[in-house]
Amino acid sequence: MMSVHFGAHPVMDFESATACDVGLFNKFFHHMLEQGVYPPPSAFESWFISSALSDADIIKTIDAVERFNVWK
C-alpha cells in the first residue's frame, strides 16, 4: 500500500499531507490516465500492489511514472 504526494517535506501525517501540491497531483493523475494506468483520484487514497498485478502491469506503471513531466 502506498500514496503519492508532491511536496518539499516528508509526509508523516494528515497535516503534512495537506501541505502538499494538490494541483501537481491532479496533473500526475491525469497523466497516468492518459498512459492507461488508473490510480486513485486523490492523494489521500492508497494504491494497492498485489499478486493480481502482472509483471507487465508493474512495468507499465513504472514507465508511466518515469514519463511524467512536472513542468508540462
Tab-separated table of C-alpha atoms in Angstrom:
chain	number	residue	atom	x	y	z
A	1	MET	CA	0.000	0.000	0.000
A	2	MET	CA	1.304	3.475	-0.839
A	3	SER	CA	0.210	7.042	-1.503
A	4	VAL	CA	1.670	9.630	-3.855
A	5	HIS	CA	2.227	13.199	-2.643
A	6	PHE	CA	4.192	16.106	-4.125
A	7	GLY	CA	5.828	18.305	-1.530
A	8	ALA	CA	9.076	19.624	-0.139
A	9	HIS	CA	8.842	17.648	3.107
A	10	PRO	CA	8.171	14.017	4.016
A	11	VAL	CA	4.522	13.140	4.536
A	12	MET	CA	4.157	11.760	8.030
A	13	ASP	CA	0.558	12.620	8.928
A	14	PHE	CA	-2.591	14.331	7.669
A	15	GLU	CA	-1.205	17.826	8.328
A	16	SER	CA	1.930	17.231	6.257
A	17	ALA	CA	-0.165	15.573	3.520
A	18	THR	CA	-2.444	18.594	3.232
A	19	ALA	CA	0.617	20.835	2.783
A	20	CYS	CA	1.480	19.042	-0.497
A	21	ASP	CA	0.821	20.317	-4.019
A	22	VAL	CA	-2.685	19.102	-4.909
A	23	GLY	CA	-2.532	20.768	-8.341
A	24	LEU	CA	0.579	18.801	-9.243
A	25	PHE	CA	-1.065	15.607	-8.025
A	26	ASN	CA	-4.005	16.354	-10.345
A	27	LYS	CA	-1.612	16.719	-13.309
A	28	PHE	CA	0.048	13.439	-12.323
A	29	PHE	CA	-3.326	11.688	-12.011
A	30	HIS	CA	-4.439	12.786	-15.495
A	31	HIS	CA	-1.051	11.876	-16.975
A	32	MET	CA	-1.398	8.382	-15.551
A	33	LEU	CA	-4.910	8.042	-17.006
A	34	GLU	CA	-3.553	9.069	-20.430
A	35	GLN	CA	-0.963	6.296	-20.061
A	36	GLY	CA	-3.651	3.694	-19.328
A	37	VAL	CA	-2.897	3.478	-15.607
A	38	TYR	CA	-5.834	4.145	-13.293
A	39	PRO	CA	-4.624	5.362	-9.883
A	40	PRO	CA	-6.898	6.536	-7.072
A	41	PRO	CA	-8.211	10.038	-7.898
A	42	SER	CA	-6.934	11.570	-4.655
A	43	ALA	CA	-3.547	11.696	-2.961
A	44	PHE	CA	-5.434	10.814	0.224
A	45	GLU	CA	-6.347	7.384	-1.143
A	46	SER	CA	-3.943	4.449	-1.228
A	47	TRP	CA	-2.562	2.470	-4.138
A	48	PHE	CA	-2.572	-1.267	-3.543
A	49	ILE	CA	0.031	-3.548	-5.066
A	50	SER	CA	-0.910	-7.212	-5.111
A	51	SER	CA	-0.197	-10.521	-6.759
A	52	ALA	CA	-3.180	-9.842	-9.059
A	53	LEU	CA	-0.911	-7.454	-10.986
A	54	SER	CA	1.336	-8.966	-13.618
A	55	ASP	CA	4.969	-8.017	-14.116
A	56	ALA	CA	3.820	-6.198	-17.275
A	57	ASP	CA	1.318	-4.160	-15.205
A	58	ILE	CA	4.054	-3.096	-12.798
A	59	ILE	CA	6.451	-2.209	-15.625
A	60	LYS	CA	3.714	-0.208	-17.406
A	61	THR	CA	3.051	1.750	-14.211
A	62	ILE	CA	6.743	2.448	-13.571
A	63	ASP	CA	7.230	3.549	-17.185
A	64	ALA	CA	4.234	5.903	-16.937
A	65	VAL	CA	5.597	7.466	-13.740
A	66	GLU	CA	9.021	7.939	-15.355
A	67	ARG	CA	7.402	9.754	-18.313
A	68	PHE	CA	5.640	12.251	-16.033
A	69	ASN	CA	6.959	15.746	-16.685
A	70	VAL	CA	6.196	18.097	-13.784
A	71	TRP	CA	6.959	21.109	-15.993
A	72	LYS	CA	4.431	20.251	-18.696
